[in-house]
Structures are given as C-alpha cells and as structure tokens.
XYZ file of C-alpha atoms in Angstrom:
626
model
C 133.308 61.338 41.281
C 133.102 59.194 38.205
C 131.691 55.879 38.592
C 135.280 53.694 37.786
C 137.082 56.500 39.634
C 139.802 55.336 41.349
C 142.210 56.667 44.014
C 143.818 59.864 42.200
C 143.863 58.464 38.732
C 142.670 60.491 36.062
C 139.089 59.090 35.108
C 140.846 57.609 31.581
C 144.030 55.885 33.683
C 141.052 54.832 35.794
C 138.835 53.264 33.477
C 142.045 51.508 31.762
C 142.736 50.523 34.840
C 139.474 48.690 35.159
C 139.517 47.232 32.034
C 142.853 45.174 32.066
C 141.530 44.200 35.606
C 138.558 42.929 33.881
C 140.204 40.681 31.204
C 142.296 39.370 33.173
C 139.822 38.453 36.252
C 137.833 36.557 33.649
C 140.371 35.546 32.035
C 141.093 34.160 35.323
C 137.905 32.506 36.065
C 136.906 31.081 32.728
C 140.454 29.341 32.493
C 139.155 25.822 33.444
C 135.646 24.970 35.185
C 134.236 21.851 37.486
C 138.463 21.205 37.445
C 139.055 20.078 33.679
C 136.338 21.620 31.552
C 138.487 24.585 29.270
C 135.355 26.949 29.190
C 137.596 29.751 28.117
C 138.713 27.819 25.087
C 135.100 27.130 24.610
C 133.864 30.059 24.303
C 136.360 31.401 22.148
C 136.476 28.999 19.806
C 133.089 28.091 19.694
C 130.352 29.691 21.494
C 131.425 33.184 20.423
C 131.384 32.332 17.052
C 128.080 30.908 17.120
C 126.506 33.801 19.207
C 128.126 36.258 16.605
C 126.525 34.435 13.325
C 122.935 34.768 14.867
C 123.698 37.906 16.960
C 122.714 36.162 19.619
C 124.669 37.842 23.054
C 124.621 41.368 23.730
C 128.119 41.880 22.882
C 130.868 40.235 21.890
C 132.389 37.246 24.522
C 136.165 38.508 24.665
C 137.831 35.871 27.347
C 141.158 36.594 26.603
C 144.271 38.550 27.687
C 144.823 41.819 27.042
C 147.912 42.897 24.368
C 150.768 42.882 25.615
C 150.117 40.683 28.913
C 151.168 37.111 29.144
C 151.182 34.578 32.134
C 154.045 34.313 34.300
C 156.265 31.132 34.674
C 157.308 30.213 37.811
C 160.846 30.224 37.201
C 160.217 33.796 36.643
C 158.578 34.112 40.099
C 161.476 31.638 41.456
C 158.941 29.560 42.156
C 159.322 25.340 41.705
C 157.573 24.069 39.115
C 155.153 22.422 41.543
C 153.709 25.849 42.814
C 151.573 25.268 39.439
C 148.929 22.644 38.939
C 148.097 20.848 35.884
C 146.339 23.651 34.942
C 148.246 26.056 35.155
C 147.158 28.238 38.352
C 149.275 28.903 40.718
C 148.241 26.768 43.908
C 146.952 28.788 47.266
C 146.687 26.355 50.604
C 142.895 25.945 51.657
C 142.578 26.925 55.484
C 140.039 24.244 55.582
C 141.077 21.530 53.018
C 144.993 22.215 53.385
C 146.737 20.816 50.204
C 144.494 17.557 50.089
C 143.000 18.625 46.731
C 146.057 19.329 44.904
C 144.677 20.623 41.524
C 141.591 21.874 43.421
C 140.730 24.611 45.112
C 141.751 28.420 45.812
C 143.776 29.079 43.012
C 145.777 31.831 41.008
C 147.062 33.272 37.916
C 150.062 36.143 37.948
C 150.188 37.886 34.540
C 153.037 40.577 33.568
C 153.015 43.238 31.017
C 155.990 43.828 28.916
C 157.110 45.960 26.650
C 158.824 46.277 23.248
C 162.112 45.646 24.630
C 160.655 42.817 26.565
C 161.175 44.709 29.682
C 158.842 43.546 32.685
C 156.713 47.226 33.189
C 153.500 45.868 35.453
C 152.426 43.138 37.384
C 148.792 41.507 37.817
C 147.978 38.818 40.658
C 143.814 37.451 39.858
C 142.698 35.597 42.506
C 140.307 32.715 40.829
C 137.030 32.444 41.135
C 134.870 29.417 42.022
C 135.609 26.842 39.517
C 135.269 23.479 41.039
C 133.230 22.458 44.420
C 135.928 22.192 46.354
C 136.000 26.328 46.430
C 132.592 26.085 48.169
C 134.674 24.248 51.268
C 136.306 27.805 51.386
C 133.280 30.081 51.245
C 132.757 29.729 54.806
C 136.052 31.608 55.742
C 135.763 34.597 53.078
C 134.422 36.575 55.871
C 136.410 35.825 58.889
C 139.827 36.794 57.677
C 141.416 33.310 57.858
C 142.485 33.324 54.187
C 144.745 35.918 54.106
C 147.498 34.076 55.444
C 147.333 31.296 52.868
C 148.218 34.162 50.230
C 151.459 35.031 51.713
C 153.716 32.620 49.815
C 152.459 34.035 46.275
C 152.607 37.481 47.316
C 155.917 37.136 48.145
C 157.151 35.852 45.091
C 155.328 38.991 43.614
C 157.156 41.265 45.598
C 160.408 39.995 45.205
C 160.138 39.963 41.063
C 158.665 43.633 40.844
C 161.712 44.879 43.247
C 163.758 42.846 40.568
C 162.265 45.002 38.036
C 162.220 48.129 39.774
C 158.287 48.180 39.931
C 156.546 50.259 42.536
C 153.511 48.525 44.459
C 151.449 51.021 42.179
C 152.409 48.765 39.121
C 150.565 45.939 40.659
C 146.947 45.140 39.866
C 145.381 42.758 42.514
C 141.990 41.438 40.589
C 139.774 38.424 40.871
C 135.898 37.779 40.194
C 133.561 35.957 42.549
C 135.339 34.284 45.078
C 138.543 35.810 43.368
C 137.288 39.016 43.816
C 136.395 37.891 47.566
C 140.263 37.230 48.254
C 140.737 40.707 46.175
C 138.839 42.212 49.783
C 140.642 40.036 51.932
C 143.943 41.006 50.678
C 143.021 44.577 50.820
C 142.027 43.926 54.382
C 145.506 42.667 55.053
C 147.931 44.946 53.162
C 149.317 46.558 56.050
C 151.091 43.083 57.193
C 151.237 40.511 54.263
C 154.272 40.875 52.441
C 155.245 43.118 54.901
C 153.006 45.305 53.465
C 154.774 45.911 50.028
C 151.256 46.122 48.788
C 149.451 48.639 50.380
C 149.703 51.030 47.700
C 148.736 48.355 45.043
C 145.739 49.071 42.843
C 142.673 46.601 43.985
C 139.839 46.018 41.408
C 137.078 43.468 42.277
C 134.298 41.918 40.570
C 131.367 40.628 41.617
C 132.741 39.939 45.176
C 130.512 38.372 47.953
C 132.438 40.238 50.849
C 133.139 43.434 50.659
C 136.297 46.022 52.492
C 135.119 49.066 52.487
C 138.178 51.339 53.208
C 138.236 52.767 50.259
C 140.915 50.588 48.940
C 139.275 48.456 46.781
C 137.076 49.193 43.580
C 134.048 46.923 43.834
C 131.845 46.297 40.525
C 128.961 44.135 40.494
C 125.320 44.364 39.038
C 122.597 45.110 41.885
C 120.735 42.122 40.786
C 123.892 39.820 41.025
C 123.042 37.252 43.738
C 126.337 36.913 44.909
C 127.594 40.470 44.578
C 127.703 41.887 48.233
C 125.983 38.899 49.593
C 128.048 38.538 52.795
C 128.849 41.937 53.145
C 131.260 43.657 55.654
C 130.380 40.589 58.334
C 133.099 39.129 60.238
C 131.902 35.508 60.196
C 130.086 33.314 57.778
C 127.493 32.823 60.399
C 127.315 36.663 60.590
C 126.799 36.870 56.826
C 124.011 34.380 56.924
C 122.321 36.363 59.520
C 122.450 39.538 57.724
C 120.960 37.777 54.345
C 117.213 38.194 53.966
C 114.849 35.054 54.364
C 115.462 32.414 51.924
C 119.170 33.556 50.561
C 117.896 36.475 49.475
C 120.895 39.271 48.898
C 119.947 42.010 51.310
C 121.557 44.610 48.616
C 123.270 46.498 50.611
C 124.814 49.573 49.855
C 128.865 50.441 50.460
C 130.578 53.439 49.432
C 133.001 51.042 47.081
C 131.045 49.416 45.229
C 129.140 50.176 42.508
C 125.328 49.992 43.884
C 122.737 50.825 40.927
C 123.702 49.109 38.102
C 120.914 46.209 36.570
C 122.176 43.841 34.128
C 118.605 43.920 32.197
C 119.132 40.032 31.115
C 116.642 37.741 29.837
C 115.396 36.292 33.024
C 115.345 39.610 34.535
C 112.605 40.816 31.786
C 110.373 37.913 33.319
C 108.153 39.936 35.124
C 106.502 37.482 37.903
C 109.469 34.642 38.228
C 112.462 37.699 36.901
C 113.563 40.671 38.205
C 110.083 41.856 40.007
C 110.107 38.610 41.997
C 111.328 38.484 45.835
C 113.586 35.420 44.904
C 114.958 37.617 41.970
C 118.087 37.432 44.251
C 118.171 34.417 46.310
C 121.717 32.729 45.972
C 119.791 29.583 45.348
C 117.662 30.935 42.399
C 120.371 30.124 39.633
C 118.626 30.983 37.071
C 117.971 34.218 37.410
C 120.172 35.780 39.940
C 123.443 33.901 38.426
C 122.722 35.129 35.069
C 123.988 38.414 35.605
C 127.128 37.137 37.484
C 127.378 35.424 34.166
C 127.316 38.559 32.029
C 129.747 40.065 34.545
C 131.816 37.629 32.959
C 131.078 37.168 29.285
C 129.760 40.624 28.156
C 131.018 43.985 27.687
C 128.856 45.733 30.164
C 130.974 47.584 32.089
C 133.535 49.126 28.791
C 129.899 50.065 27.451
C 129.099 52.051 30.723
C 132.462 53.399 30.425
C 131.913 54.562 26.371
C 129.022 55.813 27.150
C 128.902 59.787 26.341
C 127.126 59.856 29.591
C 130.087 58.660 31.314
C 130.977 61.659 32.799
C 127.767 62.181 34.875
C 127.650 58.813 36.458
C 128.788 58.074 39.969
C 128.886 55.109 42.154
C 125.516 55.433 43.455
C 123.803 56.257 39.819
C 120.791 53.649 38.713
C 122.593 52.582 35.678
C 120.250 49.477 33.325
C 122.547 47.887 30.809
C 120.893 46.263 27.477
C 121.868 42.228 28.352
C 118.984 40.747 26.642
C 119.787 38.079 23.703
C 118.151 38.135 20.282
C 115.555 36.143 21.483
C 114.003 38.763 23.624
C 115.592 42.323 22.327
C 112.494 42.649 20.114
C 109.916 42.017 22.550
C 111.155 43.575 25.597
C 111.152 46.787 26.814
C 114.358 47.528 28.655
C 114.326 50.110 31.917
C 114.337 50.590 35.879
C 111.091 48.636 35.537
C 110.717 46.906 39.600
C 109.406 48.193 41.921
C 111.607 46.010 44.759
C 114.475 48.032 43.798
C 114.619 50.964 46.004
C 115.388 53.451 42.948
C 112.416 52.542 40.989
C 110.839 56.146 39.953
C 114.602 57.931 40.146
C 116.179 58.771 37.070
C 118.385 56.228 35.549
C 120.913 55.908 32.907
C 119.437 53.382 30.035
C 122.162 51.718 28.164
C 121.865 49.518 24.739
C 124.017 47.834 22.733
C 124.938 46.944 19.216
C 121.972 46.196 17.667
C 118.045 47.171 17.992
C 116.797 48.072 21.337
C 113.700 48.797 23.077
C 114.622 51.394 25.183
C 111.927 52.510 28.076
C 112.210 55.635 30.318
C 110.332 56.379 33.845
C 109.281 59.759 34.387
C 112.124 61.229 36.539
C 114.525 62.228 33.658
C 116.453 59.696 32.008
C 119.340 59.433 30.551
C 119.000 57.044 27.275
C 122.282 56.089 25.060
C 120.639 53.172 22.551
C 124.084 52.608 20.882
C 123.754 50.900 17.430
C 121.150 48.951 15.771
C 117.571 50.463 15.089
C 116.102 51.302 18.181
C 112.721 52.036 19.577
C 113.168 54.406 22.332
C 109.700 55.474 24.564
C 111.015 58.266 27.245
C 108.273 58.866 29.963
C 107.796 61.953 31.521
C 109.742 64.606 32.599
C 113.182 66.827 31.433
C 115.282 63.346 29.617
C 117.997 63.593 27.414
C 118.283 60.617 24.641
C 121.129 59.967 21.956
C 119.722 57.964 19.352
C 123.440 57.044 18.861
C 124.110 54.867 14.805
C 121.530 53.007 12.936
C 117.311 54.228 12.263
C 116.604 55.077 15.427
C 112.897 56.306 16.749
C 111.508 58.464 19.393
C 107.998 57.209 20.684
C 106.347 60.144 21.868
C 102.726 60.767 23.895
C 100.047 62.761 22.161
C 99.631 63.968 18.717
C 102.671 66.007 16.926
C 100.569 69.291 18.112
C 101.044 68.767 21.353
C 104.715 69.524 21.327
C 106.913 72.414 20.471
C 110.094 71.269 18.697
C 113.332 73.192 18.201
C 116.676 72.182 16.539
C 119.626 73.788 18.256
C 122.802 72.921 17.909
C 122.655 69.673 16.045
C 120.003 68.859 19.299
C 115.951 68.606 18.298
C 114.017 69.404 21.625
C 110.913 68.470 21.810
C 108.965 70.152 24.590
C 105.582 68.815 25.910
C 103.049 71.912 25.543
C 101.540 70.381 28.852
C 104.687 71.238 30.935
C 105.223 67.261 31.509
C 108.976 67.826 30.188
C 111.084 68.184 27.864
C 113.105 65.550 25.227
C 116.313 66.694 24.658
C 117.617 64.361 21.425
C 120.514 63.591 18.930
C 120.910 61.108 16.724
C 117.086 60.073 16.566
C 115.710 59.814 12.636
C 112.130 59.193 13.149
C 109.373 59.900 15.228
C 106.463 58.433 16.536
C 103.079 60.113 18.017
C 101.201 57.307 20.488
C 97.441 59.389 19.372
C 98.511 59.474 15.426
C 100.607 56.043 15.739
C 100.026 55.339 11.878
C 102.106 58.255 10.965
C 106.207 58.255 11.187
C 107.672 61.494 10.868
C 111.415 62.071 9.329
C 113.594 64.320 11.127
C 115.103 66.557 8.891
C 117.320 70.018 9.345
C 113.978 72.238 8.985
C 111.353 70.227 10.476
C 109.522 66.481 10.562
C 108.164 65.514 7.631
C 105.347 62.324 7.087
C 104.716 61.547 3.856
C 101.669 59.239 3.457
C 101.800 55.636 1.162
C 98.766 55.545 -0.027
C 97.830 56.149 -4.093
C 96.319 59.785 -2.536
C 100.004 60.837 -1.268
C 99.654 63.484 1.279
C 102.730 65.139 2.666
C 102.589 66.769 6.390
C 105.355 69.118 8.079
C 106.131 70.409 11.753
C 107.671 72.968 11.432
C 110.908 73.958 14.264
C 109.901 76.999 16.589
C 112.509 79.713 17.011
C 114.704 80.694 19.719
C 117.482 82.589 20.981
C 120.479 80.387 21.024
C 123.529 80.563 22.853
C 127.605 79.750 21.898
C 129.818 77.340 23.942
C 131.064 80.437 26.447
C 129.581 82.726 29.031
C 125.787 84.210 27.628
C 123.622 86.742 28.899
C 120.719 86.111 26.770
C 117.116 87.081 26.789
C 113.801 86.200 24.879
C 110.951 83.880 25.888
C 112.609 80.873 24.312
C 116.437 80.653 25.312
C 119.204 78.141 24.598
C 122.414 78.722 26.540
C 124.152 75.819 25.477
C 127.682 75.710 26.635
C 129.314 77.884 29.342
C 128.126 79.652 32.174
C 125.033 81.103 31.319
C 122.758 83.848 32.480
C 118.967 83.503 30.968
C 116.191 85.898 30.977
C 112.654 85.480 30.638
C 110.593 88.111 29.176
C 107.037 89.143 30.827
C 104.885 86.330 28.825
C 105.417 82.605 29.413
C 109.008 81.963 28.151
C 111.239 78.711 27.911
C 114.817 78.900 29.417
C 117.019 75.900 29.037
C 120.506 76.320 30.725
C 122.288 72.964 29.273
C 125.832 72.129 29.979
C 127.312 74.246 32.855
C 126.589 76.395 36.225
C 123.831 78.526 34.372
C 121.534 81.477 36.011
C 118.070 81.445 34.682
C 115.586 84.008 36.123
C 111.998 83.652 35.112
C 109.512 86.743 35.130
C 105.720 87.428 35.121
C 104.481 84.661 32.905
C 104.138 81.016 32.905
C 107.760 79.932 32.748
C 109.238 76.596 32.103
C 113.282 76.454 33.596
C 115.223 73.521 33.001
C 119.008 73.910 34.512
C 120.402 71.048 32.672
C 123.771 69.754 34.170
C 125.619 71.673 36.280
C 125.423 73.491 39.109
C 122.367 75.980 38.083
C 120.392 78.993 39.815
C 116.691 79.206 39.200
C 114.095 81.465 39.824
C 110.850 81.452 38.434
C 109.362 85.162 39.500
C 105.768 85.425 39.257
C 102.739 83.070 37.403
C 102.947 79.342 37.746
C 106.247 78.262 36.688
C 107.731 74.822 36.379
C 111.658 74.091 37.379
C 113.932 71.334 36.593
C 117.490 71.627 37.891
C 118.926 68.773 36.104
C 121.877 67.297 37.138
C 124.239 69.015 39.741
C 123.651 70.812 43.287
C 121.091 73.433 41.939
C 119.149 76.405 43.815
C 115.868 76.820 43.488
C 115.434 80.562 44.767
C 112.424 82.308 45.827
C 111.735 85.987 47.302
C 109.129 88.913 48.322
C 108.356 89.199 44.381
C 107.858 86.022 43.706
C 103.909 84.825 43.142
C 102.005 81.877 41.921
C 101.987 78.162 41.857
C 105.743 76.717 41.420
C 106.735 73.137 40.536
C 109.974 71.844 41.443
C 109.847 68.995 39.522
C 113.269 66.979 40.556
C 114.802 67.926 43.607
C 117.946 66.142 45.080
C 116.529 63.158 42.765
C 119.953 62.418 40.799
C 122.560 60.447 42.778
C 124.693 62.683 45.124
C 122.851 66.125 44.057
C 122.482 68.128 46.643
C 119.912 70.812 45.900
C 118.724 73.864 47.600
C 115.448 75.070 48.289
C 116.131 78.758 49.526
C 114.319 81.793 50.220
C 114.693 85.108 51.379
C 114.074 86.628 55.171
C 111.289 88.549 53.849
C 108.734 85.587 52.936
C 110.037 83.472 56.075
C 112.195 83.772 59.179
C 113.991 80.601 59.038
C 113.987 76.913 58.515
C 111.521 76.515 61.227
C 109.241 79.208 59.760
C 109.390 77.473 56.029
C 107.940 74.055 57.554
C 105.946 75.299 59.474
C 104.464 76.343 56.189
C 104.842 73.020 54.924
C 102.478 70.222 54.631
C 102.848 66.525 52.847
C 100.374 66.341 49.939
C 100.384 62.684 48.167
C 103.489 61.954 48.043
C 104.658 65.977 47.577
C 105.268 68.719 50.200
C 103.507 71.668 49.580
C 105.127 75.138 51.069
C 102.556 78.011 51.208
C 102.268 81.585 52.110
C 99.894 84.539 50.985
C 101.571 84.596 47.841
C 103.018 81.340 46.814
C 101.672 77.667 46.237
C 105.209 75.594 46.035
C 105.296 71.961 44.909
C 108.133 69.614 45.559
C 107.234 66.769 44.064
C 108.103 63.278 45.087
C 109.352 64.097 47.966
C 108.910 65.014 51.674
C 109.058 67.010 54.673
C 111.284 63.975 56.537
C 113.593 64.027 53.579
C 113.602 67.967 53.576
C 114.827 68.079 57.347
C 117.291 65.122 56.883
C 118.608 66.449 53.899
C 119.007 70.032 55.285
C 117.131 70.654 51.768
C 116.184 73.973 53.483
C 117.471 77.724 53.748
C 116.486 81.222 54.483
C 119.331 84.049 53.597
C-alpha cells in the first residue's frame, strides 16, 4: 500500500487528495501568527522572493490556496457575521477559556471548490493550528476528547450547505496542521455522533498532529524527527501523554499504522551531528531549534509532493525510511544527506534518499538504497550493497569505492550497472554523467553509450576507456533466458545460470532466477522473486517484495542472503526442502547467531543471513520446510 494511500482511492485521487489538504492546512496555519502578525502574506511577498534570488530554501514556499478554492463567507454557511473574527477564522469555543479571548484561540477556516459554472462541487473544513498562546491553554484537552463538542456548531453549518449542494460527506476534506491536525483526530474520533454523524465518510488528512486516532480513518503525515508529530499519542489524558513521553520532552516516536513513521526531514540542524539529529534532545518539545524546524518545513516546503513525484513512489509504504533533501544553500554543499543516526531505530535499513532542485550530496548506507537526487549537480556516494540511483537533470556523479577495475559495468536498457567484482553489490543507475573512483579520485570518467571515458588535462593528454561487458538482455514481457550474465528487465522472468560463475538480475517483476555450479551473484530486484543459488558460494539479493530464497538436496557451498525481510513490509522466505531438514525445528536447530548474522549449516551448506537473527527468524515465521 502506497505511502499517501488512502481508503479505496486510486493512489493518484489519493495523492491529490493529499495535496489540496496540504495547501489548505497551511494555508490555514500561516494565515495570521502570535494573533496579528500576516506570516502568510510574509512569506509570499517577501521571504519567498528572497529565498528564490539566493536559492536559499529547498523548494519553493507556496502558502497559498489551491486553483479553484476560495474561502467561504458566512452568509454562505448561514452563519452571522460574528461567527468570524477580525481575522477571518471562523471562531471554535475553548473548553477551557470559553469565548473570553474572542479573536484568540481554536480557530477555523472552511474553503469550497467551485467550478466553471460557479457551482459549489467540494467542501474543506482546516482546523488551525497553534497561532497565538492562548492555543497552548487548549493543548491540555487534545487528548481527552473534550474538544469535540466545541466543533459541533461549525460542522453543522458544513453539513447543512453541502446537503444544499447535493455534496456527499465524501466531498468533504477535514484538514488541519499541528494542533489543527490534532482536532483533525479528534473529529475523526467523534464522527459517529457530531453532526449526527454526516461525516463519517468524510476524507481526514492530518499533518503533523500531536495525538493521533488510529482507526484507520485518518491519514497522518509528519516527519519522524518532528517534535510534536505523535507526541501525545493515542493517550486518553494529557497527564497520560506526559507519562508516555521520554525523560525531558523527548517524543517517544512511536509507531501507528496511520501515520507515516520513517520519513526525516534532513534540515540544517538535523546535519549537526552532536547538538542535531544524533543528539537525545534531537526531539525534545522544548529543543526549538532543532526539533521545530522540521514542523517548520512541514509547513513551508514541498516535501511531501516531492515524495509523491518521486519515480520511486510506487515502492514506498507507510512504514518506508524515507530522508528528504531540507538543507538550505548554506549547508547543501557541505553536507552529506542520508539515514545517518544511529538513535533512529532504522539506521542500517534501506532508505529512500530524496533531493531537490539544485546540487545535492546524496549518501547511501549499505542495505540498498533507493537514491532520486532530482535537479541540480549532484554528488551521489551509494554504500554497499544491491542500490538503485537516478541521477535525475543536471551533471550528476556517482562516487564509487575502488579503482574503475574493480567493477564490471553494463549498459542495458538506457540503465549502466555497475557491479562490484567483490560481490559487495551492485549500482543500478540512470541519469548519472560522471563517475568517480575513491582509489583513482583525480580521474572523472564520462559516461557515454559505449563505455566511460577520462580524458586527462595535462599538455601530455592521455585518453582512458572502460569498456561495457556483455550480456543477455531481456524485453518488457515474460523471458526465459540463459547465459552467465542475464538481464530480465520487465515481466515475469525466468533466469538461468550457466555452470561457471554467472550474474542474474531479475529487475522489475515476480522473476525466477536459478543459479548453477559456479559462483553466482542473484539479485531479484522488485517484485515478488524466486531464487536459488545451486551449488559454489553464491550471493542473493531479493530486492524489494516477499521473495523466496530456496534451497534443496543439490544445493552446496557457502550462500549469502544478503537482505532478508529488510525493506518495509517484505515478507521473505527462507525455505528448504524435506530432504536437507525435517522441519522448522530441525532448520534451527541447525542454526546458530554469528555477529550479528545467523548461520544455518548442514554437511553440505554454510548459509548466511546477514543482519539478522534467530529471534527475528522465529517471530517472523521467516522459516519453512516443503
């Protein structure tokens, strides 16, 4: 399931869905701050402008409303003029304060959508976020339900102008960020009753929300190293919440199954290693600085339509480790950008590496990454492992280990693959123009149709090439293909090795690769994949999917499964025939833990699962015998 997916929407109507939330919720929240000051104006007509001359923000600031939405009057909403403050939000009773702050406080704005015949076609109710200190009075009842009653009177009004207009609930968006996207849960929480409960079946989007319903019925997004995203939780009291918060504040970063629970907003003051992101305080509510900053790009940046652009959209669920390229221009050409913590509890897992407009320096673990470095020139440095990179527009250049020997390269399908002779991974690449060697640094090599190509500057020009290896390649359907270096490509693919040490690479779709006698290197690629390495010491990467890694009486050797169950929501298969073991019990009995890998042995078999255990093998049922 898509990472923006969203009841049965398509994963487009879904991601539209999100967006229009989006502008509007901070829309919303930037309208007026501290109860006068226009920060949406602000940053429109000034601080955008600014950051755009020296390309100074990650992105563009777009605060506004989406085409073809406007704000509601309340004469529209037969509302009295007086529902509205001087600012323009529709007024919401405080459970606490009452109406004693009259322009102060919970707050609202109710946008429609019309259309060329100026006919009313969808409704959107944002809940505001904190944007004056009177808010804070209300913070203590976000968990305890209390609020929802106090929403009633403009929910009402909602209700009665989409039956006008022959809306369904399903027309309605219910939005907010921070505190907005707080009352966005505690609405959800009470859609069976308020309003009679006109709104069950309205679409809920939150953003960064401190309290979180997790039915199912609301879309939660939030960075992981938000401070306030997720803070309080599912608790039913604000005591409760406190409680459940680590020492000092700190967000105990829990995980829900609606909100979005990987994704780092890689910010400036997250690159600072010992006061940033690697510190304990990194998301303590009261460390402004750097936990707010990426509630702040919630707001201002265009982090989450990037994630949603991103080719590798498709592959990314809820639970993905997702790092999005927030730093400014004053640290984009110092700072390497990655899953870089280790207080994260996915550092080491792959991770989806996102950049933006202009240069990046893009930094991969060694798990398999995922690396889209948008546009600008970009340095990107993959670490080890089976990683996939699109260089996307701009001069764009692959940082490699070694010297250009060690590596095999191939160009297949408008793909160069650059495959580590020591069986450390492969790079599968588009897009990239140049590439670096970290043991011949003072060379850059071209990438060209035929092969790299360095040319020297010195009086004494010297010219060097690399040439491309050769391979069996594949079409976009259903293969059966043999040779000791295979491409399947697209389709559903069924790959042969030949008796020496061949290279099968499944790619995109549920592929069958069967190894043979030699030293063979299988990499599944995404997709639900079948792989069997057959005798000699073989190395296995399933990629993304629920793959099987299959073993019987005729296989031999040492075997390295080199990413098992380590994508978000795989769930792979270790599996073996009666013939080498009776059953489960039988397999671990044959297992041992070996730094940090289990090691499964017999007479004829050495088999490494690396980073990973024999705990994680029995809770994850990891294990079968057919």
């Amino acid at each position: 399931m898509m990472i923006f997916n969203y009841k049965d929407y398509t994963a487009q109507e879904s991601i539209d869905l999100m967006i229009t939330a989006k502008k509007i919720a901070m829309y919303d929240n930037l309208h007026t701050q501290i109860g006068f000051f226009p920060i949406g104006k602000v940053i429109t007509h000034l601080l955008e402008p600014l950051s755009n001359a020296f390309n100074w923000m990650p992105s563009k600031m777009d605060v506004g409303i989406p085409a073809g939405w406007r704000e509601l009057k309340p004469a529209e909403l037969n509302l009295p003029n007086s529902a509205v403050d001087r600012f323009g939000y529709y007024k919401v009773t405080s459970p606490v304060t009452g109406k004693i702050f009259p322009s102060q406080g919970l707050q609202s704005h109710i946008l429609g959508e019309f259309d060329d015949h100026n006919q009313l076609t969808k409704i959107t109710l944002s809940w505001t976020g904190t944007n004056d200190l009177v808010d804070m009075i209300d913070y203590t009842q976000i968990n305890n339900g209390n609020i929802a009653k106090h929403l009633e009177p403009l929910l009402e009004a909602v209700k009665d102008l989409a039956i006008k207009n022959n809306l369904a609930p399903e027309d309605i968006i219910i939005t907010g960020n921070s505190l907005g996207g707080g009352m966005v849960n505690i609405n959800a929480a009470a859609k069976e009753t308020l309003a009679g409960g006109f709104f069950k079946d309205s679409n809920y989007i939150a953003f960064a929300s401190p309290n979180i319903h997790d039915d199912g019925t609301v879309l939660n997004i939030g960075f992981e190293n938000d401070g306030v995203f997720r803070i309080t939780g599912d608790a039913t009291s604000f005591i409760g919440a406190i409680l459940d918060m680590k020492p000092l504040f700190v967000n105990a970063d829990k995980d829900y199954n609606s909100t979005l629970n990987n994704i780092i907003s890689f910010d400036d003051p997250h690159s600072l290693s010992l006061v940033g992101g690697g510190s304990y305080l990194s998301k303590s509510i009261l460390n402004v600085p750097i936990s707010w900053t990426p509630h702040v790009m919630n707001m201002v940046t265009d982090s989450w339509e990037r994630i949603a652009a991103s080719k590798f959209y498709p592959l990314l669920n809820k639970d993905s480790v997702v790092i999005v390229d927030n730093l400014s221009q004053l640290m984009r050409h110092t700072k390497w950008v990655g899953d870089i913590y280790q207080n994260t509890g996915h550092y080491g897992k792959p991770a989806f590496i996102l950049g933006n407009e202009y240069g990046n320096m893009l930094k991969g673990n060694d798990a398999g990454d995922y690396i889209s470095a948008g546009g600008g020139n970009d340095k990107i440095k993959p670490g080890l492992g089976a990683d996939v990179i699109d260089g996307g527009t701009g001069t764009d250049t692959l940082m490699l280990h070694g010297f250009a020997r060690d590596w095999d390269i191939y160009n297949v399908d408008n793909f160069v693959y650059f495959r580590a002779k020591d069986g450390t991974g492969m790079k599968k690449t588009e897009s990239i123009e140049k590439v670096e060697f970290a043991k011949e640094c003072y060379k850059t090599f071209d990438v060209n149709d035929q092969n790299l190509s360095y040319e020297s500057g010195f009086i004494f020009k010297t010219k060097e090439t690399v040439q491309y290896k050769n391979a069996v390649i594949g079409t976009d359907g259903d293969d059966d293909l043999t040779g000791s270096v295979v491409f399947g490509l697209g389709g559903n693919n069924t790959l042969h090795a030949l008796k020496i040490a061949s290279l099968l690479v499944g790619g995109e779709g549920n592929d069958i690769l069967l190894g043979n006698d030699g030293n063979d290197e299988l990499y599944g690629g995404e997709g639900n994949d079948f792989l069997y390495g057959g005798k000699g010491n073989d190395i296995l990467f399933g990629g993304i999917g629920n793959d099987i890694f299959h073993f019987d009486k005729n296989s031999g050797g040492k075997t390295d499964i080199m990413d098992l169950n380590q994508y978000a929501h795989d769930k792979d298969t270790v599996q073996f025939t009666s013939d080498m073991f009776k059953d489960v019990c039988d397999v671990l009995l044959h297992a041992r833990d070996v730094k940090g890998n289990v090691v499964i042995s017999d007479a004829q078999n050495t088999i490494t699962i690396h980073d990973y255990s024999i705990d994680l093998l029995i809770q994850n049922q990891v294990l079968s015998v057919v």
